[in-house]
XYZ file of C-alpha atoms in Angstrom:
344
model
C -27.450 -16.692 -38.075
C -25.313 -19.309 -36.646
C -24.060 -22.616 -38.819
C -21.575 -24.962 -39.521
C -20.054 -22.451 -41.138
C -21.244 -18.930 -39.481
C -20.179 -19.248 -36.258
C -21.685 -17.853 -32.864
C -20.015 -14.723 -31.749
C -20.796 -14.186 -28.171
C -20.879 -17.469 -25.309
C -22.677 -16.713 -21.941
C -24.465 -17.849 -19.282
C -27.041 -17.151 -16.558
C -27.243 -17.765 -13.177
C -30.004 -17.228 -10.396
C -27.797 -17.436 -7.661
C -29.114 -19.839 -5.255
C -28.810 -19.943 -1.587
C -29.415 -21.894 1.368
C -31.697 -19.158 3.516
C -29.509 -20.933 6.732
C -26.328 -19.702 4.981
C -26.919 -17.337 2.208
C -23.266 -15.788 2.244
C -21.810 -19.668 0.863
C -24.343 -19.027 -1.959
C -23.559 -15.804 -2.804
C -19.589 -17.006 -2.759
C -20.457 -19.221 -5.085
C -22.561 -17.583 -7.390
C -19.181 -15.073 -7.522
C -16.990 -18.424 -7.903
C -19.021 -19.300 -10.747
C -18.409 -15.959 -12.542
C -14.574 -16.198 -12.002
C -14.498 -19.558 -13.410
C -16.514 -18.262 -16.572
C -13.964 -15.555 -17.148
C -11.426 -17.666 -16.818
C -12.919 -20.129 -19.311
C -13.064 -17.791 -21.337
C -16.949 -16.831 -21.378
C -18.025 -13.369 -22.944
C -20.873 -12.717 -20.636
C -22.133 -13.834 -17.014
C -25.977 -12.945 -16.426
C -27.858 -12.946 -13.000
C -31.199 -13.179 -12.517
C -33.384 -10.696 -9.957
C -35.207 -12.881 -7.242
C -36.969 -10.696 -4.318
C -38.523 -12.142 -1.162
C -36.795 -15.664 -2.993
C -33.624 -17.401 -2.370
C -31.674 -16.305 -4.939
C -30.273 -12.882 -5.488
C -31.967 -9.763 -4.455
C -29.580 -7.565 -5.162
C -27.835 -8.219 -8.651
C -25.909 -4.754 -8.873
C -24.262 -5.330 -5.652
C -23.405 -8.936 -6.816
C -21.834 -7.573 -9.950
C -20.079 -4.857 -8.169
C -18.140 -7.453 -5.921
C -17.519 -9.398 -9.526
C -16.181 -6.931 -11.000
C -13.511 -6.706 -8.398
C -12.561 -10.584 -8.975
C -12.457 -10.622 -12.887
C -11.269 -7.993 -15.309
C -12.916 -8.758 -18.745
C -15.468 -10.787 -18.832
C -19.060 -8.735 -19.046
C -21.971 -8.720 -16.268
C -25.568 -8.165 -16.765
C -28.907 -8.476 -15.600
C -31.812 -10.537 -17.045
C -33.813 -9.359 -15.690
C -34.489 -6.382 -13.605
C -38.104 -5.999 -12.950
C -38.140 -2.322 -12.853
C -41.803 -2.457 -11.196
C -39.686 -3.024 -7.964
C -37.188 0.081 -8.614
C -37.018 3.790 -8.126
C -35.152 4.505 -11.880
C -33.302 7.520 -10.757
C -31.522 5.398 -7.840
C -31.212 2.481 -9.937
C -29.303 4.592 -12.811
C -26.809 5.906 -10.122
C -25.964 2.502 -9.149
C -25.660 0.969 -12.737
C -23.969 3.648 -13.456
C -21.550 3.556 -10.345
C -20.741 -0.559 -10.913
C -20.598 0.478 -14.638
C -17.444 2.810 -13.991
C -15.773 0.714 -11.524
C -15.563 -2.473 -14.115
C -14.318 -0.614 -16.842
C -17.525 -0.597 -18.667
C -18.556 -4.146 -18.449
C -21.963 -4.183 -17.098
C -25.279 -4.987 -19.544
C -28.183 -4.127 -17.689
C -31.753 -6.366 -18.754
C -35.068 -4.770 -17.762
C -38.316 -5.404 -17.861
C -41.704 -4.143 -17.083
C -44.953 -4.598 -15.602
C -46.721 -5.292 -12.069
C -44.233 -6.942 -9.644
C -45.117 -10.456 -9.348
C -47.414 -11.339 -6.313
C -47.892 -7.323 -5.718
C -50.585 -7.777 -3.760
C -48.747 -9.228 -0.942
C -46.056 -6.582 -0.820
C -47.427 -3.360 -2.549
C -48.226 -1.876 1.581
C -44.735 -2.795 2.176
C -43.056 -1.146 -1.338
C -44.905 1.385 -1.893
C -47.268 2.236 1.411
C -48.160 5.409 -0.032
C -48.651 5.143 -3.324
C -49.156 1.571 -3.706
C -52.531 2.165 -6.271
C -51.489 5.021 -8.499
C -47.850 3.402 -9.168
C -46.805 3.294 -13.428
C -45.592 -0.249 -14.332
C -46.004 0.272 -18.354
C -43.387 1.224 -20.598
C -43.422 4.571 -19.422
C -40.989 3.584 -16.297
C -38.152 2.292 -18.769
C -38.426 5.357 -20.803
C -37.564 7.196 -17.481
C -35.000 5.107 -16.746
C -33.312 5.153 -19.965
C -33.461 8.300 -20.124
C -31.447 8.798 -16.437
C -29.352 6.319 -17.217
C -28.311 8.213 -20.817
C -27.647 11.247 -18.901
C -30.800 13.771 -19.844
C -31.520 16.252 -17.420
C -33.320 15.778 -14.341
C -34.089 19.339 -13.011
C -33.556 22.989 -13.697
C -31.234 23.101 -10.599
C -27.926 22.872 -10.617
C -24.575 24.473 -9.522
C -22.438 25.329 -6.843
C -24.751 26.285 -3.314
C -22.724 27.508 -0.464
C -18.653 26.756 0.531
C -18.870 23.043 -0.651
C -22.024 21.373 -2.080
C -22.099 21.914 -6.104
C -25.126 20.062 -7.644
C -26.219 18.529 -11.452
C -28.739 18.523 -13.275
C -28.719 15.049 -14.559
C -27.741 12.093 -12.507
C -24.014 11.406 -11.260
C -22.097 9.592 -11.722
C -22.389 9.183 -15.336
C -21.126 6.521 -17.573
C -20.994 6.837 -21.416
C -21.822 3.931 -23.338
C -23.872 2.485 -21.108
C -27.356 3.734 -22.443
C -26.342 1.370 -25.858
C -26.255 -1.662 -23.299
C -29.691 -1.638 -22.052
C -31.712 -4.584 -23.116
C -35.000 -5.382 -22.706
C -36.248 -8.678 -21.367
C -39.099 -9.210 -24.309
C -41.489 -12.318 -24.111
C -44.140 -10.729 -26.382
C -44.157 -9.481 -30.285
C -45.622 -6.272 -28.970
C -42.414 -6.118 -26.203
C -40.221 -6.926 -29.037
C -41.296 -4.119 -31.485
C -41.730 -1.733 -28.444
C -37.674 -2.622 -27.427
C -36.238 -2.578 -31.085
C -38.529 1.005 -30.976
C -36.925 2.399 -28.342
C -32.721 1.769 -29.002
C -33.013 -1.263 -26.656
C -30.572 -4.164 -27.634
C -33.422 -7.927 -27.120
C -32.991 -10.681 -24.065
C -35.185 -13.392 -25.864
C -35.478 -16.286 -22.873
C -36.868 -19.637 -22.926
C -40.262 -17.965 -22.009
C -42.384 -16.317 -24.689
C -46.435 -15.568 -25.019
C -47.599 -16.331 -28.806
C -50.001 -14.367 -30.649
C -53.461 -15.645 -30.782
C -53.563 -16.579 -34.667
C -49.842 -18.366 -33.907
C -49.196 -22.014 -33.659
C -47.763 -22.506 -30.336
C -44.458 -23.808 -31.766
C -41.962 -22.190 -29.722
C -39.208 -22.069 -31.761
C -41.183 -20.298 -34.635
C -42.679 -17.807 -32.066
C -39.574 -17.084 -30.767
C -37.993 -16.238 -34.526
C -41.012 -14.434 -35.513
C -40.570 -11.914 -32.455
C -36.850 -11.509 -32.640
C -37.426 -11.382 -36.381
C -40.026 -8.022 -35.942
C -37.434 -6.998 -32.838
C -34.700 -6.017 -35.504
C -37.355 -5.008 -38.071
C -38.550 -2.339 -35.717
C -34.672 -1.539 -34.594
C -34.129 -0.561 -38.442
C -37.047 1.450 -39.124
C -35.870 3.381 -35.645
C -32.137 3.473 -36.827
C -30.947 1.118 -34.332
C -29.210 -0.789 -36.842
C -26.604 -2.423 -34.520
C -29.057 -3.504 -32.081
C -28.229 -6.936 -30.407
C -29.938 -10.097 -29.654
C -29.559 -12.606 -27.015
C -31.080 -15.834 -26.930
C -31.242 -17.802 -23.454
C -32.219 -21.487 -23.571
C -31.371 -23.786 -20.161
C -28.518 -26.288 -21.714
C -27.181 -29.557 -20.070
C -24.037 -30.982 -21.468
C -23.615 -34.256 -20.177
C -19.994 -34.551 -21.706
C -17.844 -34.499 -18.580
C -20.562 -35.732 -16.115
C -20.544 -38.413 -13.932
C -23.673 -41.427 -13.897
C -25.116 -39.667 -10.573
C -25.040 -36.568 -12.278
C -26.404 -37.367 -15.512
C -29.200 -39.251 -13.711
C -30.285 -36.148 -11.513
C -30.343 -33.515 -15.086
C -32.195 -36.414 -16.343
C -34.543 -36.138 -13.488
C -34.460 -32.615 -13.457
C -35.229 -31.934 -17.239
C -37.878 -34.856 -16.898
C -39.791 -32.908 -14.266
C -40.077 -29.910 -16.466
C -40.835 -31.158 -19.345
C -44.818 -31.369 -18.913
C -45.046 -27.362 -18.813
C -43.216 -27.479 -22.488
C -45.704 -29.517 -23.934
C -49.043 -27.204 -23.962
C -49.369 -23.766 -23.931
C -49.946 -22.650 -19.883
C -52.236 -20.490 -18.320
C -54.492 -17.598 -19.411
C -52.048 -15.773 -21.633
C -50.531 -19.378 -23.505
C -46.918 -18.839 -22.009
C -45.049 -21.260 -23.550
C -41.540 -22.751 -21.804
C -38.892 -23.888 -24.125
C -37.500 -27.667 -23.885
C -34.346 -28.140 -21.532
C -32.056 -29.273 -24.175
C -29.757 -32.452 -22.466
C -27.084 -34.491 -23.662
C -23.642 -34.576 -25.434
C -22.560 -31.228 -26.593
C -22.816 -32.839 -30.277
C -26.319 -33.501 -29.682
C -27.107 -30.152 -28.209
C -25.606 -28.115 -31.356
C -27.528 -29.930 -33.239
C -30.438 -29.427 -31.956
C -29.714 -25.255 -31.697
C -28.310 -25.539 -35.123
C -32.351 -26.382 -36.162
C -33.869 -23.876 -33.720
C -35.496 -21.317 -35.291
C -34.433 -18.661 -32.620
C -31.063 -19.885 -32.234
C -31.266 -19.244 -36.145
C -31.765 -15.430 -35.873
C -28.992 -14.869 -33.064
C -25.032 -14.922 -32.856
C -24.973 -14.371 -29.457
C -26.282 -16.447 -26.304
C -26.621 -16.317 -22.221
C -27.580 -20.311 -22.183
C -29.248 -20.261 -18.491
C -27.575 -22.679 -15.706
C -30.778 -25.088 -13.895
C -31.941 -23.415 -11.063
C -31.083 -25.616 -8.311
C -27.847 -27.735 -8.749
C -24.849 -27.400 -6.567
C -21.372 -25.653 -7.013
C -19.888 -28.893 -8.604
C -22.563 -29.408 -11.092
C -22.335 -25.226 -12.071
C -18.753 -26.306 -12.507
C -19.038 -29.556 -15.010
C -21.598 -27.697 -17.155
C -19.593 -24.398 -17.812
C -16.640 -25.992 -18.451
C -18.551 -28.325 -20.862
C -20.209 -25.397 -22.260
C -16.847 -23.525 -22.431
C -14.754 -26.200 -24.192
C -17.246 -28.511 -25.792
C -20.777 -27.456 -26.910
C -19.209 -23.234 -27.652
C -16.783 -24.710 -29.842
C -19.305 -26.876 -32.091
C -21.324 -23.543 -32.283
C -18.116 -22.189 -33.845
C -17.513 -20.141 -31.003
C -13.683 -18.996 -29.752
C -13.073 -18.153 -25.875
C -12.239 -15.166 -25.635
C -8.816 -14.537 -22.889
């Protein structure tokens, strides 16, 4: 638990990736930028989220491949990858490729579950099996199980002058089944994860129980809570927890800057307010101001309580400059009243 006098272990951030649909290469460059200038702030951890058919990044793995050209510590993950949109074999083969070719560095977040608007797509993802597809938890098993190298088939071995075959998939990287994490918004997802050896992406979206009071803070702790509950019974006892609120430190901005997060954070807080939709999703508050202010208010969130390591997520649509003020904010003013040390 982070204090005053515990301090947080792990600083990172996440990023959607934004791009103009006119020029989507400048947004990519800078989603890349950003990651450099993390490392070299000394960041433990860039995230990227998974957009499809949206303007922000598609294709995550590819992103982090060219990233992990460009930097040489700092890691890379996903959060998350809807794997309702993925083939698991061919998505272990890349994970696994990127994996080898940054030293080890890449955390991949899944989740699953229908892909969102399916019914606009499914003809187009899957035209021939579009109805009898397996979005449950069944499809991360798989993929877990790829990724940790358990065989595939029965055949194998050398076939002719040249080919030679496995039987699991290739190539493989050790290590990488203990970074798998699970993007959990539910107690049931959290106990499933913590079940299954998967490390928890807690985000600043969660679904309370009926008999809860829709406090998100105290949802939030009660799931990440029964996350490493579950992770003990199952002998996961190093199992890892991330939380992933949207911070804005104002400490280095200028007046038009701090006037559009103000505007920003104003136009989102409504959805925090009330429970939304069917299910009660609940958004946590965009937490603004001095970095002072900020810790403070972490230091009395009840998830932020249960954590010691964070991806704090960047606002979805500011520009390169902004991206720029709030990292280095985060980097040298609110991680150091968490306690936290850059790591170079």
């Amino acid at each position: 638990m982070p204090s005053p006098d515990r301090p947080l272990r792990k600083l990172g951030f996440l990023t959607i990736g934004l791009f103009d649909p006119a020029d989507p290469a400048a947004g990519h460059l800078s989603t890349l930028e950003i990651i450099e200038l993390g490392e070299r702030l000394g960041f433990d951890s860039a995230w990227l989220r998974h957009r499809h058919l949206q303007f922000g990044i598609s294709s995550p793995v590819a992103v982090m491949a060219a990233a992990s050209q460009r930097t040489s510590r700092i890691e890379l993950g996903t959060a998350v990858t809807p794997l309702g949109w993925e083939n698991p074999l061919r998505l272990a083969e890349d994970l696994a490729t990127v994996d080898l070719l940054s030293g080890g560095r890449i955390n991949p977040g899944v989740s699953v579950g229908e892909p969102m608007t399916y019914s606009t797509v499914k003809h187009e993802l899957y035209p021939g099996s579009a109805d009898t597809e397996d979005f449950s938890y069944s499809r991360v098993e798989r993929f877990a199980r790829l990724v940790a190298g358990d065989k595939v088939r029965e055949f194998s071995g050398k076939q002719g002058v040249v080919e030679e075959f496995s039987d699991r998939v290739e190539p493989h990287s050790p290590g990488l089944r203990d970074r798998l994490w699970y993007g959990a918004g539910s107690l049931k997802s959290a106990i499933w994860a913590g079940e299954h050896g998967f490390n928890l992406l807690s985000s600043s979206v969660i679904f309370p129980e009926k008999d809860q009071v829709p406090d998100f803070a105290a949802v939030q702790q009660a799931q990440i809570r029964a996350f490493r509950d579950a992770a003990a019974r199952a002998g996961h006892a190093n199992a890892r927890v991330s939380q992933g609120l949207v911070v804005v430190p104002t400490d280095s901005a200028s007046t038009t800057q701090r006037e559009k997060y103000q505007r920003y954070v104003d136009e989102r807080t409504p959805r925090t307010l009330t429970p939304q939709g069917p299910k009660g999703m609940m958004f946590a508050a965009d937490l603004i101001g001095s970095s002072d202010q900020i810790a403070e208010q972490l230091y009395a969130h009840g998830g932020f309580q249960e954590v010691d390591e964070v991806a704090f997520a960047l606002p979805f649509s500011f520009d390169h400059e902004d991206y720029v003020q709030i990292l280095t904010d985060i980097a040298e003013k609110l991680g150091p009243a968490l306690g936290w040390a850059p790591a170079y």
